[in-house]
Amino acid sequence: MKLHSAHHRHSRAIALVGVLVIIGLLSMISLSLMYRMNAAATSSATTLPSEQAWAAALSGLDRATSVVSDPTRTSIGWMDNPTEFEHQLVYDDGSDKWYFSVFRQGNLESGDITYGVTDEASKLPLGLTNVIQMMAVPNMTLPVAEALADFVDADSISRDNGAEQETYDMLPVAYTIPNRQVSFLDELLLAHGVTAGHLYGEDANRNFKLDSNENDGELLSPPDNQDSALAGGLHRYFTPHSRDWNVTFANQPRIKINDPELDFSETELNEELIGFLQAKRTAEEPIESMVDLVGATITITEEGNINKEYSSGVTTENLPQLFETCTLNPNEILPGKVNINTAPANILAQIPGIDENLATTIVSTRTGISPENSRSIAWLLQTGIMSNDQFKQLERHLTARSLQFHVQV
């Protein structure tokens, strides 16, 4: 009887220990779950604001895309538009209000912040073989300019202050230079003597504001000239991204009027111009410039030795429509054109054939050009600010629209 009672008490003791072990394990599991839940809650609370900020920034990007894609807007609509780009409310969640601003650095002279986007066609094409053009960039030195030119040109002959492949072969870690045009600016950091300051100027954090470390000389990075102004780098003057498409504003292919296979009867050109172009084709005289069509005539000898004169019917007034619908260039993509409606005078003055006076005149004149007339480079002729010969020299460098943009939100 006593043995049975002792055994019974021993069994209950084992059961109690087991229960205590289970309770201990459950407590540990509960504590672990509570820790993980608290960690998840903390993580969620930390992540949510950053996600909200990201969503607000994407709203700004969407607004910018919508504005620049609207064919009815002029360049003012996306270059300087605080109504749609400054401090725009996205969402009020009860505790915080979320806004976005789309902004860019203003003109090259003042550098003030403007609420808008930057079009790449307002810059020079990134050729970098024109040392004189590069020397117009603030803080540019001749050795750096010539090193950049050698970095991208096709030959292996080093300029007096430049650096070709043999210079790079002597580096501790040698590498091959491209000897071609680069696809993006940061590739140029591999060029001899080139720093981020040469590419991006004194604005190290790209916020378009003069911070204390950007106006203290050599004390803190980046190096600056302590002149209380933000000097721009190559990125403000040059771009590898600008290109135009050889299509109309309605995205239709232009008529290649010098194409010998072109059937003029299938085009929408008027009969007078078709007759003139056919006569030029018969005489084997291709059109060299659209300007040559203004007031142009041609006389050809037809059957029976009869001389017949054909007139183009093109005037300065209808020249914009001709630029819109027709082209002399057979290529589908037209790279490296500068937009006369948006490029600052400093940029225009670097285009061969445009001096500082003409560049200033273009900038001052375009403010009075109607939105309709600004869709074509023909307004340069219509306003009389340049001659036909000047225009013929320049037209291959110019465009009146922009299709690539840099957006900062």
XYZ file of C-alpha atoms in Angstrom:
409
model
C 0.000 0.000 0.000
C 2.797 2.403 0.892
C 4.718 1.433 -2.258
C 1.696 2.214 -4.373
C 1.248 5.653 -2.746
C 4.914 6.610 -3.271
C 4.770 5.585 -6.910
C 1.635 7.650 -7.372
C 3.270 10.759 -5.871
C 6.370 10.220 -8.066
C 4.229 10.117 -11.205
C 2.491 13.347 -10.254
C 5.876 15.016 -9.693
C 7.065 13.993 -13.154
C 3.844 15.350 -14.653
C 4.346 18.650 -12.826
C 7.888 18.954 -14.151
C 6.610 18.257 -17.647
C 3.947 20.922 -17.313
C 6.533 23.427 -16.085
C 8.810 22.617 -19.037
C 5.933 23.074 -21.467
C 4.945 26.367 -19.829
C 8.565 27.518 -20.052
C 8.760 26.623 -23.731
C 5.449 28.353 -24.443
C 6.680 31.435 -22.593
C 9.842 31.499 -24.674
C 7.830 31.111 -27.863
C 5.465 33.887 -26.761
C 8.354 36.194 -25.930
C 9.957 35.416 -29.279
C 6.716 36.154 -31.110
C 6.226 39.372 -29.162
C 9.782 40.440 -30.021
C 9.290 39.682 -33.681
C 5.931 41.479 -33.722
C 7.465 44.533 -32.075
C 10.369 44.424 -34.522
C 7.951 44.161 -37.443
C 5.884 47.044 -36.086
C 9.001 49.165 -35.639
C 10.194 48.264 -39.123
C 6.795 49.067 -40.585
C 6.671 52.399 -38.782
C 10.149 53.202 -40.087
C 9.498 52.025 -43.644
C 6.106 53.661 -44.137
C 7.361 57.274 -44.310
C 10.066 56.368 -46.807
C 7.505 54.537 -48.943
C 5.184 57.536 -48.729
C 8.039 59.817 -49.789
C 8.898 57.501 -52.673
C 5.258 57.473 -53.809
C 5.123 61.278 -53.651
C 8.293 61.511 -55.764
C 6.809 59.129 -58.327
C 3.768 61.396 -58.486
C 6.113 64.237 -59.394
C 7.724 62.141 -62.101
C 4.292 61.246 -63.470
C 3.318 64.937 -63.547
C 6.514 65.859 -65.393
C 5.984 63.062 -67.921
C 2.435 64.233 -68.540
C 3.497 67.837 -69.067
C 6.386 67.193 -71.476
C 4.279 64.679 -73.436
C 1.540 67.228 -74.126
C 2.058 68.431 -77.727
C -0.051 71.542 -77.108
C 2.436 72.975 -74.604
C 5.353 75.215 -75.448
C 8.725 74.979 -73.742
C 7.597 77.477 -71.081
C 5.104 74.854 -69.912
C 7.887 72.566 -68.738
C 10.872 74.895 -68.272
C 9.287 77.309 -65.792
C 5.926 76.187 -64.428
C 5.553 76.668 -60.659
C 1.779 76.254 -60.973
C 2.182 72.553 -61.733
C 5.622 71.799 -60.318
C 6.110 73.737 -57.075
C 5.058 72.244 -53.716
C 2.237 70.084 -55.097
C 0.080 68.249 -52.524
C -0.159 64.500 -53.164
C -1.811 63.084 -50.038
C -2.888 64.053 -46.528
C -2.923 60.972 -44.268
C -4.199 62.831 -41.218
C -0.836 63.179 -39.533
C 1.417 64.180 -42.436
C 0.959 65.978 -45.735
C 2.999 64.709 -48.669
C 4.147 67.077 -51.403
C 6.435 67.014 -54.424
C 8.358 69.692 -56.312
C 9.927 69.265 -59.743
C 12.876 71.620 -60.053
C 15.948 72.379 -62.091
C 18.843 74.780 -62.035
C 18.035 78.034 -63.801
C 20.068 79.756 -66.487
C 23.823 79.465 -66.629
C 24.304 83.051 -65.490
C 22.255 83.083 -62.266
C 21.903 79.396 -61.426
C 18.689 80.076 -59.476
C 16.281 77.196 -58.932
C 13.377 77.043 -61.382
C 10.359 74.774 -61.072
C 10.469 72.727 -64.237
C 12.500 70.101 -66.100
C 15.705 70.296 -68.124
C 15.595 69.382 -71.787
C 18.748 67.746 -73.102
C 18.433 69.547 -76.449
C 19.214 72.823 -74.675
C 22.823 71.612 -74.416
C 25.597 70.988 -76.909
C 26.068 67.454 -78.248
C 28.804 65.652 -76.342
C 31.396 65.622 -79.104
C 34.296 66.715 -76.872
C 36.705 67.006 -79.781
C 36.191 70.774 -79.902
C 38.629 72.013 -77.272
C 37.531 75.631 -77.744
C 33.949 74.690 -76.820
C 35.100 72.866 -73.705
C 37.222 75.790 -72.553
C 33.991 77.794 -72.145
C 33.110 75.574 -69.162
C 33.974 77.189 -65.783
C 37.198 75.940 -64.165
C 38.124 73.928 -67.263
C 41.859 73.693 -67.933
C 43.591 73.087 -71.233
C 45.206 69.773 -70.119
C 41.818 68.396 -69.043
C 40.083 69.614 -72.212
C 42.729 68.036 -74.443
C 42.750 64.828 -72.377
C 38.983 64.572 -72.890
C 39.396 65.181 -76.618
C 42.048 62.440 -76.867
C 39.845 60.136 -74.779
C 37.041 60.144 -77.368
C 38.669 60.900 -80.726
C 39.338 58.044 -83.122
C 43.071 58.596 -83.614
C 46.030 57.678 -81.391
C 47.871 60.991 -81.726
C 48.141 62.817 -78.422
C 47.527 66.565 -78.285
C 50.223 68.767 -76.722
C 48.557 68.673 -73.310
C 46.433 65.569 -73.850
C 46.758 61.867 -73.147
C 46.388 58.943 -75.532
C 46.562 55.203 -74.857
C 50.275 55.129 -73.939
C 49.544 57.324 -70.902
C 46.932 54.883 -69.626
C 49.215 51.908 -70.296
C 51.683 53.281 -67.726
C 49.125 53.403 -64.906
C 49.398 50.861 -62.030
C 46.166 49.351 -63.338
C 46.161 49.950 -67.070
C 42.934 50.152 -69.065
C 41.899 50.805 -72.641
C 40.340 54.147 -73.516
C 37.268 54.088 -75.795
C 38.453 56.396 -78.623
C 34.775 56.894 -79.412
C 31.922 59.021 -78.158
C 30.754 57.932 -74.712
C 27.206 56.890 -73.865
C 27.005 58.641 -70.498
C 28.958 61.359 -68.722
C 30.424 59.280 -65.911
C 32.565 57.379 -68.431
C 34.623 60.560 -68.688
C 35.835 60.119 -65.102
C 38.274 57.583 -66.569
C 39.929 60.291 -68.675
C 43.338 61.501 -67.520
C 43.086 64.267 -64.912
C 39.284 64.452 -64.963
C 37.452 64.737 -61.644
C 33.808 64.857 -60.610
C 34.243 68.605 -60.284
C 34.969 68.898 -64.000
C 31.781 67.009 -64.834
C 29.375 68.341 -62.222
C 30.951 71.574 -61.028
C 30.923 72.740 -57.420
C 27.433 71.423 -56.618
C 28.646 68.175 -55.058
C 25.258 66.984 -53.783
C 23.333 68.164 -56.881
C 20.775 70.116 -54.847
C 21.308 73.309 -56.895
C 22.000 75.275 -53.709
C 25.261 76.848 -52.559
C 26.084 74.919 -49.382
C 28.795 75.990 -46.934
C 31.234 73.291 -48.063
C 30.770 74.463 -51.662
C 31.974 77.968 -50.862
C 34.971 77.399 -48.581
C 37.851 77.082 -51.032
C 39.913 73.955 -50.388
C 38.780 73.446 -46.780
C 36.128 70.790 -47.420
C 35.183 68.739 -50.453
C 34.435 69.688 -53.174
C 37.177 72.153 -54.154
C 35.660 75.526 -55.081
C 36.761 79.057 -55.891
C 34.907 80.598 -52.933
C 33.113 83.154 -55.141
C 29.638 82.679 -53.567
C 28.318 81.120 -56.783
C 27.889 77.554 -58.023
C 30.124 76.941 -61.016
C 28.653 74.418 -63.420
C 30.516 71.500 -64.946
C 30.402 69.761 -68.294
C 26.941 68.356 -67.576
C 25.422 71.836 -67.815
C 26.901 72.438 -71.258
C 27.081 69.035 -72.951
C 24.848 65.988 -73.264
C 25.168 62.536 -74.865
C 21.390 62.107 -74.917
C 19.909 64.675 -77.324
C 18.450 63.413 -80.583
C 15.498 64.238 -82.778
C 13.333 61.897 -84.807
C 12.738 62.588 -88.476
C 8.968 62.673 -88.028
C 6.272 65.324 -87.790
C 4.729 66.512 -84.542
C 1.946 64.036 -85.312
C 4.606 61.285 -85.346
C 4.279 60.686 -89.086
C 7.337 60.087 -91.318
C 8.459 63.156 -93.200
C 8.538 63.216 -96.998
C 12.093 62.644 -98.237
C 11.902 64.983 -101.214
C 15.368 64.063 -102.542
C 14.546 60.347 -102.602
C 14.751 59.249 -106.271
C 12.225 56.492 -105.557
C 9.630 58.868 -104.116
C 6.278 58.927 -105.917
C 5.174 62.538 -105.530
C 1.591 61.659 -106.464
C 1.291 59.702 -103.225
C 2.235 62.701 -101.095
C 0.080 65.566 -99.870
C 2.289 68.220 -101.468
C 0.533 70.770 -103.664
C 0.730 70.453 -107.444
C 2.929 73.517 -107.914
C 5.624 72.212 -105.577
C 5.369 68.698 -107.023
C 5.930 70.073 -110.519
C 8.979 72.001 -109.352
C 10.478 69.006 -107.521
C 9.913 66.736 -110.509
C 11.652 69.282 -112.722
C 14.599 69.387 -110.302
C 14.734 65.594 -110.387
C 14.740 65.633 -114.194
C 17.588 68.144 -114.162
C 19.406 65.957 -111.600
C 19.601 68.867 -109.184
C 18.838 67.691 -105.636
C 17.638 70.216 -103.080
C 20.533 71.253 -100.819
C 18.543 73.315 -98.312
C 14.875 73.981 -97.633
C 15.690 77.678 -97.882
C 16.647 77.158 -101.526
C 12.975 76.450 -102.225
C 11.857 79.945 -101.193
C 10.915 81.812 -104.375
C 12.812 79.241 -106.451
C 12.262 78.621 -110.160
C 13.758 76.236 -112.676
C 13.556 76.140 -116.454
C 13.872 72.858 -118.310
C 13.658 71.972 -121.974
C 10.800 69.616 -122.704
C 9.788 67.776 -125.870
C 9.857 69.950 -128.956
C 12.656 72.080 -127.503
C 10.119 74.016 -125.491
C 11.480 75.734 -122.425
C 9.154 75.576 -119.458
C 9.595 77.333 -116.147
C 8.499 75.772 -112.888
C 8.061 77.665 -109.626
C 8.236 76.135 -106.168
C 5.504 78.327 -104.723
C 7.347 78.295 -101.401
C 7.462 81.536 -99.425
C 8.961 82.453 -96.089
C 5.441 82.346 -94.651
C 4.754 78.712 -95.596
C 8.319 77.524 -94.987
C 7.458 76.255 -91.463
C 4.931 73.807 -92.903
C 7.576 72.576 -95.335
C 10.017 71.945 -92.473
C 7.283 70.041 -90.657
C 6.275 67.710 -93.501
C 9.456 67.359 -95.582
C 13.095 66.480 -95.027
C 16.364 66.345 -96.926
C 17.920 63.886 -94.484
C 17.252 60.197 -95.203
C 18.080 59.102 -91.640
C 15.368 58.274 -89.122
C 17.306 59.632 -86.122
C 18.905 63.083 -86.130
C 21.430 63.260 -83.264
C 23.060 66.238 -81.636
C 20.677 69.065 -82.536
C 20.302 72.098 -80.264
C 16.857 73.533 -79.511
C 16.766 77.225 -80.460
C 13.723 77.731 -78.227
C 15.389 76.585 -74.998
C 19.190 76.772 -75.268
C 20.728 79.707 -73.345
C 22.872 82.255 -75.150
C 26.069 80.697 -73.722
C 25.239 77.441 -75.493
C 24.042 78.970 -78.763
C 27.250 81.005 -79.004
C 29.263 77.757 -79.137
C 27.517 76.568 -82.321
C 29.667 77.190 -85.424
C 28.225 80.215 -87.218
C 26.617 81.835 -84.148
C 28.543 84.529 -82.287
C 27.647 86.102 -78.945
C 25.649 88.936 -80.517
C 23.537 86.608 -82.648
C 23.029 84.238 -79.712
C 21.774 87.106 -77.554
C 19.473 88.255 -80.357
C 18.001 84.769 -80.747
C 17.260 84.505 -77.013
C 15.666 87.959 -76.823
C 13.632 87.455 -80.010
C 12.185 84.047 -79.162
C 10.261 85.424 -76.187
C 7.917 87.129 -78.661
C 7.458 84.145 -80.981
C 3.978 82.617 -80.993
C 3.605 78.975 -79.900
C 2.660 77.993 -83.448
C 5.688 79.654 -85.052
C 8.050 78.303 -82.392
C 7.405 74.764 -83.675
C 9.836 75.376 -86.558
C 13.324 76.826 -86.866
C 11.978 78.893 -89.780
C 11.212 81.756 -87.378
C 14.925 82.586 -87.529
C 14.297 83.648 -91.130
C 10.814 85.050 -90.656
C 12.035 87.505 -88.017
C 14.955 88.608 -90.179
C 17.612 87.971 -87.544
C 19.729 85.973 -89.978
C 20.243 85.763 -93.718
C 19.450 82.804 -95.948
C 23.146 81.962 -96.210
C 23.550 81.998 -92.421
C 20.489 79.818 -92.026
C 21.758 77.272 -94.559
C 25.001 76.973 -92.597
C 23.196 76.480 -89.291
C 20.059 74.457 -90.012
C 21.748 71.061 -89.642
C 22.694 71.969 -86.046
C 19.269 73.213 -84.945
C 15.858 71.919 -83.943
C 12.721 73.505 -82.510
C 11.698 70.702 -80.165
C 13.051 68.557 -77.347
C 12.368 64.871 -76.801
C 14.726 63.936 -73.942
C 14.450 65.415 -70.462
C 16.192 65.316 -67.096
C 13.713 65.350 -64.208
C 14.648 66.058 -60.585
C 11.897 65.607 -57.959
